Coordinates of C-alpha atoms in Angstrom, one line a residue:
M453 CA 19.6 28.9 -32.5
I454 CA 19.6 32.4 -33.9
T455 CA 22.0 32.8 -36.8
P456 CA 23.7 36.1 -37.7
A457 CA 22.5 38.1 -40.5
A458 CA 23.1 36.5 -43.9
P459 CA 25.7 38.0 -46.2
S460 CA 23.1 38.8 -48.8
A461 CA 20.8 40.6 -46.3
R462 CA 20.2 44.3 -46.6
L463 CA 20.6 46.6 -43.6
P464 CA 17.2 47.2 -42.0
W465 CA 17.4 51.0 -42.1
R466 CA 13.6 51.6 -42.0
R467 CA 13.3 49.8 -38.7
A468 CA 16.5 51.4 -37.3
L469 CA 15.4 55.0 -38.2
A470 CA 11.9 54.4 -36.8
I471 CA 13.4 53.3 -33.5
G472 CA 15.8 56.2 -33.5
L473 CA 13.0 58.7 -34.1
G474 CA 10.9 57.3 -31.2
V475 CA 13.9 57.3 -28.9
W476 CA 14.8 60.9 -29.9
L477 CA 11.3 62.1 -29.0
V478 CA 11.6 60.6 -25.5
Y479 CA 15.1 62.1 -25.1
L480 CA 13.8 65.5 -26.3
S481 CA 11.0 65.4 -23.8
T482 CA 13.4 64.8 -20.9
A483 CA 16.2 67.1 -22.0
G484 CA 17.3 69.8 -19.7
G485 CA 18.2 72.5 -22.2
T486 CA 21.4 73.6 -20.4
L487 CA 25.1 72.9 -20.8
G488 CA 25.7 70.9 -17.6
T489 CA 29.5 71.2 -17.3
G490 CA 32.4 73.6 -17.8
D491 CA 33.8 71.3 -20.4
A492 CA 30.6 71.6 -22.5
V493 CA 30.7 75.4 -22.2
A494 CA 34.4 75.4 -23.4
V495 CA 33.5 73.4 -26.5
Y496 CA 30.6 75.8 -27.1
E497 CA 32.9 78.8 -26.8
Q498 CA 35.3 77.1 -29.3
A499 CA 32.4 76.8 -31.7
K500 CA 31.4 80.4 -31.2
S501 CA 35.0 81.5 -31.9
L502 CA 34.9 79.5 -35.2
I503 CA 31.7 81.3 -36.2
D504 CA 32.5 84.8 -35.0
R505 CA 36.2 85.1 -35.6
G506 CA 37.3 82.1 -37.6
A507 CA 39.6 81.3 -34.6
L508 CA 40.0 78.4 -32.2
D509 CA 40.8 80.1 -28.9
V510 CA 38.3 80.3 -26.0
P511 CA 37.9 83.0 -23.2
P512 CA 40.3 82.7 -20.2
S513 CA 37.2 82.6 -18.0
Q514 CA 36.3 79.2 -19.5
S515 CA 39.9 77.9 -19.4
L516 CA 42.6 76.4 -17.2
E517 CA 46.2 77.4 -17.1
A518 CA 47.1 74.1 -18.7
W519 CA 45.1 75.1 -21.8
R520 CA 47.3 78.2 -22.5
G521 CA 48.8 77.7 -26.0
S522 CA 52.2 78.6 -27.4
D523 CA 50.9 82.1 -28.5
G524 CA 49.5 82.9 -25.0
R525 CA 45.9 82.4 -25.9
W526 CA 43.7 79.6 -24.4
Y527 CA 42.5 76.6 -26.4
A528 CA 40.1 73.9 -25.4
P529 CA 41.9 70.6 -25.4
F530 CA 38.8 68.7 -26.6
G531 CA 38.2 67.4 -30.1
I532 CA 37.3 69.9 -32.8
F533 CA 34.6 67.7 -34.2
Q534 CA 32.2 68.3 -31.3
S535 CA 32.5 72.1 -31.9
I536 CA 31.9 71.5 -35.6
F537 CA 28.8 69.4 -34.8
D538 CA 27.6 72.3 -32.6
L539 CA 27.9 75.0 -35.3
P540 CA 24.5 74.6 -37.0
F541 CA 22.7 74.4 -33.6
I542 CA 24.3 77.6 -32.4
L543 CA 23.3 79.3 -35.6
A544 CA 19.7 78.0 -35.2
G545 CA 19.6 79.2 -31.6
R546 CA 20.8 82.6 -32.7
T547 CA 18.1 82.7 -35.4
M548 CA 15.4 81.8 -32.9
A549 CA 16.7 84.5 -30.6
A550 CA 16.6 87.1 -33.3
V551 CA 13.1 86.2 -34.4
A552 CA 11.8 86.2 -30.8
G553 CA 13.5 89.5 -30.1
G554 CA 14.1 88.7 -26.5
A555 CA 10.5 87.7 -25.8
I556 CA 11.5 84.1 -25.0
A557 CA 15.0 84.4 -23.6
R558 CA 17.9 86.8 -23.4
G559 CA 21.6 86.5 -24.1
E560 CA 22.9 83.2 -25.1
T561 CA 20.2 81.1 -23.6
L562 CA 18.7 79.9 -26.8
P563 CA 22.0 79.0 -28.6
K564 CA 23.1 77.1 -25.5
A565 CA 19.8 75.3 -25.3
A566 CA 20.0 74.4 -29.0
V567 CA 23.5 72.9 -28.4
A568 CA 22.3 71.0 -25.4
M569 CA 19.3 69.7 -27.4
A570 CA 21.8 68.5 -30.1
S571 CA 23.0 65.9 -27.7
T572 CA 19.6 64.2 -28.0
I573 CA 20.1 63.8 -31.7
A574 CA 23.6 62.3 -31.2
A575 CA 22.3 59.9 -28.5
A576 CA 19.4 58.8 -30.7
A577 CA 21.9 58.2 -33.5
A578 CA 23.9 56.0 -31.2
V579 CA 20.8 53.9 -30.6
V580 CA 20.2 53.6 -34.4
F581 CA 23.7 52.2 -34.8
A582 CA 23.4 50.0 -31.8
F583 CA 20.3 48.5 -33.4
L584 CA 22.4 47.7 -36.5
V585 CA 25.2 46.1 -34.4
A586 CA 22.7 44.0 -32.5
W587 CA 21.1 43.0 -35.8
L588 CA 24.4 42.0 -37.3
H589 CA 25.1 40.0 -34.1
G590 CA 21.7 38.3 -33.7
G591 CA 20.1 38.3 -37.2
R592 CA 16.6 39.2 -36.1
E593 CA 15.0 42.6 -36.2
R594 CA 12.8 42.0 -33.2
G595 CA 15.8 41.1 -31.0
A596 CA 17.8 44.0 -32.4
A597 CA 14.9 46.4 -31.7
L598 CA 14.6 45.2 -28.1
A599 CA 18.4 45.6 -27.7
A600 CA 18.3 49.2 -29.0
I601 CA 15.4 50.2 -26.8
A602 CA 17.2 48.7 -23.8
I603 CA 20.4 50.6 -24.6
A604 CA 18.4 53.8 -25.0
F605 CA 16.7 53.7 -21.6
A606 CA 18.6 51.3 -19.5
T607 CA 22.1 52.9 -19.7
P608 CA 23.5 56.3 -18.8
L609 CA 23.3 57.2 -22.5
W610 CA 19.8 58.6 -21.5
T611 CA 21.3 60.7 -18.8
Y612 CA 24.1 62.1 -21.0
S613 CA 21.6 62.9 -23.8
K614 CA 20.6 65.9 -21.7
F615 CA 24.0 67.7 -21.9
G616 CA 26.0 69.3 -24.7
F617 CA 29.2 67.4 -24.2
N618 CA 30.9 64.6 -26.2
A619 CA 29.7 61.3 -24.7
P620 CA 26.6 60.9 -27.0
L621 CA 28.4 62.0 -30.1
T622 CA 31.4 59.7 -29.5
A623 CA 29.0 56.9 -28.8
A624 CA 27.2 57.5 -32.1
L625 CA 30.4 57.7 -34.1
L626 CA 32.1 54.7 -32.5
T627 CA 29.1 52.5 -32.7
G628 CA 28.4 53.6 -36.3
G629 CA 32.0 53.0 -37.3
I630 CA 31.9 49.5 -35.9
A631 CA 28.5 48.7 -37.6
A632 CA 29.9 50.0 -41.0
L633 CA 33.2 48.1 -40.7
A634 CA 31.5 44.9 -39.7
W635 CA 29.0 45.3 -42.6
S636 CA 31.9 45.7 -45.0
S637 CA 32.6 42.0 -44.8
R638 CA 29.1 41.3 -46.0
A639 CA 28.1 44.2 -48.2
A640 CA 28.0 44.2 -52.0
R641 CA 30.4 47.2 -51.9
P642 CA 32.8 46.4 -49.1
R643 CA 35.2 49.2 -49.8
A644 CA 32.5 51.9 -49.6
A645 CA 31.3 50.4 -46.3
A646 CA 34.8 50.3 -45.0
F647 CA 35.4 53.9 -46.0
M648 CA 32.3 55.0 -44.2
G649 CA 33.5 53.1 -41.1
G650 CA 36.8 54.9 -41.4
C651 CA 35.1 58.3 -41.6
A652 CA 33.1 57.5 -38.4
F653 CA 36.3 56.4 -36.6
A654 CA 38.1 59.5 -37.8
A655 CA 35.3 61.8 -36.6
A656 CA 35.2 59.9 -33.2
A657 CA 39.0 60.5 -32.8
L658 CA 38.5 64.2 -33.6
T659 CA 35.8 64.3 -30.9
R660 CA 37.7 62.4 -28.2
H661 CA 41.4 61.9 -29.0
E662 CA 41.7 58.5 -27.3
M663 CA 39.5 57.1 -30.1
F664 CA 42.7 56.9 -32.1
L665 CA 43.4 53.9 -29.9
A666 CA 40.1 52.4 -30.9
A667 CA 40.9 53.1 -34.6
G668 CA 44.2 51.3 -34.2
A669 CA 42.5 48.2 -32.9
A670 CA 40.0 48.4 -35.8
I671 CA 42.8 48.7 -38.3
G672 CA 44.4 45.6 -36.8
W673 CA 41.0 43.8 -37.2
T674 CA 40.7 44.7 -40.8
I675 CA 44.2 43.3 -41.6
W676 CA 43.4 40.1 -39.6
M677 CA 40.1 39.7 -41.4
K678 CA 41.7 40.1 -44.8
R679 CA 44.3 37.5 -44.1
R680 CA 41.8 35.1 -42.5
D681 CA 39.1 35.2 -45.1
D682 CA 41.4 35.9 -48.1
R683 CA 39.0 38.5 -49.4
P684 CA 39.7 41.8 -51.4
S685 CA 41.5 44.3 -49.3
D686 CA 39.5 47.2 -47.8
V687 CA 42.2 48.2 -45.4
A688 CA 43.2 51.2 -47.4
A689 CA 39.6 52.4 -47.7
F690 CA 39.3 52.2 -43.9
V691 CA 42.6 53.7 -43.0
T692 CA 42.6 56.7 -45.4
P693 CA 40.1 58.9 -43.5
I694 CA 41.7 58.0 -40.2
A695 CA 45.1 59.0 -41.5
G696 CA 43.6 62.3 -42.6
A697 CA 42.1 62.8 -39.1
A698 CA 45.5 62.1 -37.6
A699 CA 47.2 64.7 -39.8
L700 CA 44.5 67.3 -39.0
W701 CA 44.8 66.5 -35.3
C702 CA 48.6 67.0 -35.4
A703 CA 48.3 70.2 -37.4
L704 CA 45.8 71.7 -34.9
N705 CA 48.1 70.7 -32.0
W706 CA 51.0 72.4 -33.7
I707 CA 49.0 75.6 -34.3
R708 CA 47.7 75.8 -30.7
F709 CA 50.3 74.2 -28.5
G710 CA 53.5 74.2 -30.7
H711 CA 53.8 70.4 -30.8
P712 CA 52.0 67.9 -33.0
L713 CA 51.4 65.5 -30.2
V714 CA 50.4 68.0 -27.5
S715 CA 46.6 68.5 -27.4
G716 CA 46.3 70.4 -24.1
H717 CA 45.5 67.3 -22.1
R718 CA 48.2 66.0 -19.7
P719 CA 46.8 62.8 -18.3
S720 CA 48.4 61.0 -15.4
F721 CA 48.1 57.3 -14.7
D722 CA 47.7 55.2 -11.5
F723 CA 45.5 52.2 -12.7
G724 CA 42.9 52.9 -10.0
G725 CA 40.2 52.6 -12.5
W726 CA 40.3 48.8 -12.6
M727 CA 38.9 48.7 -9.0
G728 CA 36.8 51.8 -9.6
Y729 CA 34.9 50.4 -12.6
A730 CA 34.4 47.2 -10.8
A731 CA 33.3 48.3 -7.3
S732 CA 33.2 52.1 -6.8
P733 CA 29.8 53.5 -5.8
A734 CA 30.6 56.5 -8.0
G735 CA 31.5 54.6 -11.2
A736 CA 31.0 50.8 -11.2
V737 CA 29.8 49.8 -14.6
L738 CA 27.3 47.3 -13.4
L739 CA 25.9 49.6 -10.8
Y740 CA 25.0 52.3 -13.4
A741 CA 24.2 50.0 -16.3
P742 CA 23.3 46.5 -15.0
I743 CA 22.5 45.4 -18.5
A744 CA 26.2 45.7 -19.4
I745 CA 26.5 42.2 -18.1
A746 CA 25.0 41.2 -21.4
A747 CA 28.6 41.7 -22.8
L748 CA 29.0 38.0 -21.7
G749 CA 26.8 37.3 -24.7
W750 CA 29.7 38.0 -27.0
L751 CA 31.7 35.0 -25.6
P752 CA 30.1 32.3 -27.7
A753 CA 30.6 34.4 -30.8
L754 CA 34.3 34.9 -29.8
R755 CA 34.8 31.2 -29.4
R756 CA 33.5 30.5 -32.9
G757 CA 35.6 33.2 -34.4
D758 CA 32.9 35.6 -35.3
G759 CA 34.4 38.8 -36.8
L760 CA 32.0 41.3 -35.3
A761 CA 32.5 39.9 -31.8
W762 CA 36.3 40.2 -32.2
L763 CA 36.0 43.7 -33.5
V764 CA 33.8 44.8 -30.5
A765 CA 36.1 42.9 -28.1
S766 CA 39.3 44.5 -29.5
V767 CA 37.9 48.1 -29.4
C768 CA 36.4 47.7 -25.9
A769 CA 39.5 46.0 -24.5
V770 CA 41.8 48.8 -25.7
L771 CA 39.6 51.6 -24.4
V772 CA 38.7 50.1 -21.1
A773 CA 42.4 49.4 -20.5
F774 CA 43.2 53.0 -21.2
Y775 CA 40.5 54.5 -19.1
A776 CA 41.1 52.2 -16.2
A777 CA 44.7 53.3 -16.2
L778 CA 43.9 57.0 -15.9
E779 CA 44.2 58.7 -12.5
D780 CA 41.1 60.6 -13.4
W781 CA 39.3 57.4 -14.4
L782 CA 35.9 58.7 -13.1
G783 CA 35.8 62.1 -14.8
T784 CA 34.8 65.3 -13.0
R785 CA 31.1 65.8 -12.2
S786 CA 30.1 62.5 -13.8
Y787 CA 27.1 60.3 -13.5
G788 CA 28.7 56.9 -13.3
P789 CA 31.5 55.8 -15.6
R790 CA 31.3 58.7 -18.0
Y791 CA 34.3 57.7 -20.1
L792 CA 32.7 54.3 -20.7
V793 CA 29.4 55.6 -22.0
P794 CA 30.4 55.3 -25.7
L795 CA 31.1 51.6 -25.0
L796 CA 27.8 50.7 -23.4
P797 CA 25.9 50.2 -26.7
L798 CA 28.5 47.7 -27.7
M799 CA 28.6 46.0 -24.4
A800 CA 24.8 45.7 -24.1
A801 CA 24.1 44.7 -27.7
P802 CA 23.7 41.0 -27.0
I803 CA 20.8 41.7 -24.6
G804 CA 18.6 41.5 -27.7
R805 CA 19.3 37.8 -28.2
W806 CA 18.7 37.2 -24.5
L807 CA 15.3 39.0 -24.7
D808 CA 14.4 37.3 -28.0
D809 CA 15.7 33.9 -27.2
G810 CA 13.3 31.0 -26.7
R811 CA 14.5 30.1 -23.3
G812 CA 12.6 28.9 -20.2
S813 CA 10.3 31.2 -18.4
A814 CA 12.7 31.6 -15.5
S815 CA 15.5 32.9 -17.8
R816 CA 13.1 35.3 -19.5
T817 CA 11.9 36.6 -16.2
A818 CA 15.5 37.1 -15.0
V819 CA 16.4 39.0 -18.1
R820 CA 13.3 41.2 -17.9
L821 CA 14.1 41.9 -14.2
L822 CA 17.6 42.9 -15.2
L823 CA 16.2 45.3 -17.8
A824 CA 13.7 46.8 -15.4
V825 CA 16.4 47.4 -12.7
S826 CA 18.6 49.0 -15.3
V827 CA 15.9 51.4 -16.4
I828 CA 15.0 52.3 -12.8
V829 CA 18.7 53.1 -12.1
Q830 CA 18.6 55.8 -14.8
L831 CA 15.4 57.6 -13.7
P832 CA 16.7 59.8 -10.8
A833 CA 19.4 61.3 -13.0
V834 CA 16.9 61.9 -15.8
A835 CA 14.5 63.6 -13.4
V836 CA 17.1 66.0 -12.1
D837 CA 20.3 67.6 -13.3
F838 CA 23.0 65.4 -11.7
T839 CA 25.7 68.1 -12.0
R840 CA 23.7 70.7 -10.2
A841 CA 22.3 68.2 -7.7
G842 CA 25.8 67.4 -6.6
I843 CA 26.8 71.0 -6.2
A844 CA 23.6 71.8 -4.3
A845 CA 24.3 68.9 -1.9
G846 CA 27.8 70.2 -1.1
Q847 CA 29.6 67.2 -2.4
P848 CA 33.3 66.9 -1.5
P849 CA 36.1 66.8 -4.0
Q850 CA 36.2 63.8 -6.4
A851 CA 38.9 61.9 -4.5
A852 CA 36.8 62.0 -1.3
R853 CA 33.7 60.6 -3.0
E854 CA 35.0 57.9 -5.3
Y855 CA 34.2 55.2 -2.7
S856 CA 31.6 56.9 -0.6
W857 CA 28.0 55.6 -1.0
R858 CA 26.6 58.8 0.5
W859 CA 28.2 61.0 -2.2
S860 CA 27.7 58.6 -5.1
P861 CA 25.8 60.2 -8.1
Q862 CA 23.0 57.6 -7.6
A863 CA 22.5 58.6 -4.0
I864 CA 22.7 62.3 -4.7
T865 CA 20.3 62.2 -7.6
T866 CA 17.9 59.9 -5.8
R867 CA 17.7 62.3 -2.8
A868 CA 17.3 65.3 -5.1
A869 CA 14.6 63.6 -7.2
L870 CA 12.6 62.5 -4.1
A871 CA 12.6 66.1 -3.0
A872 CA 12.0 67.8 -6.4
I873 CA 9.2 65.6 -7.8
P874 CA 6.6 66.3 -5.1
E875 CA 7.5 70.0 -5.1
N876 CA 7.0 70.1 -8.9
V877 CA 3.8 68.1 -8.8
A878 CA 2.4 70.5 -6.1
Y879 CA 3.5 73.5 -8.2
V880 CA 1.7 72.1 -11.3

């Protein structure tokens, strides 16, 4: 029986950072260096506006009519924190371009490449925090390390590390927030840990607005834990940065769209995502991340009332319910369930205990086979740009491909990789 980390234990940061560095080097070696979607370009343009003009608007060419603000200008409806995260990388790219003097690349190629590469850092950070969550769950560094490596290369987090949009950053902030909040019940300075968790949740909500729902679930958890364990309150420490993020979000909405609760997104709901995430060739969770079945490993911990398990379950339940209720549950130009990518490190964290457990040889073989299949599933989309592969294949509109095996991202990227790899080998 593997027991969770003892309350007196210290966080194993050295092992966590070593794993993160190794994962980042692999991510960097497989990065594409381009912004793969129009949404990523819009966020990039928002960051440029902040640097160049101290403004928030984006060019009409990178906008939709729904993004027109109350002053007639266009504003990206995405969270401001992704653009803030991009700022130093844009500046670094511009510096490299100035030093190179056009010898390497022209125009905005280097700034955009730097922003795209920044996603590898965010994705590697998500793996670092996933290691900590797995360690808090299992109590052994070896099992947590195995879980982190599995999450890094056996989920679509690897694929999304190649592009400059918000899935990796949200994954890092959400997983880090949960790790910090869970640690607050064991740390020598619980309020400091809770405050750090609140800052991570706040930044996540300013990256993807629906993370306010996750923050609400986490606030409920902190209140429940205080009453259950009768320990000093750290609720205020956790809530304070989230309240500040909510105030900033409302202020930005008022400035851009004339209403504190209007962010530019106008989602519609039809609840089709429940079937989609279960069985769609385009977005079924277990099809694109088979190791997500390790989420079943949280059940024993839930039954014994483990706080971390209840925190993870609460956050995941709220977000899965929201995403599954969206009409656009798949997300445009996505490789698998894009909206659920930030949840995959949490879902798959128990895989470490499965890999590290002293079970029979048949069980270990089954878990290793599951891990191998999960890695193989990711390889085609890592080898080619799945967004461009779909366009080049002439894929139909999203509604026509949600339940079509021929036009699923796995099928498209596999066909593209089978054609591209021999061509590139011959070229080399």
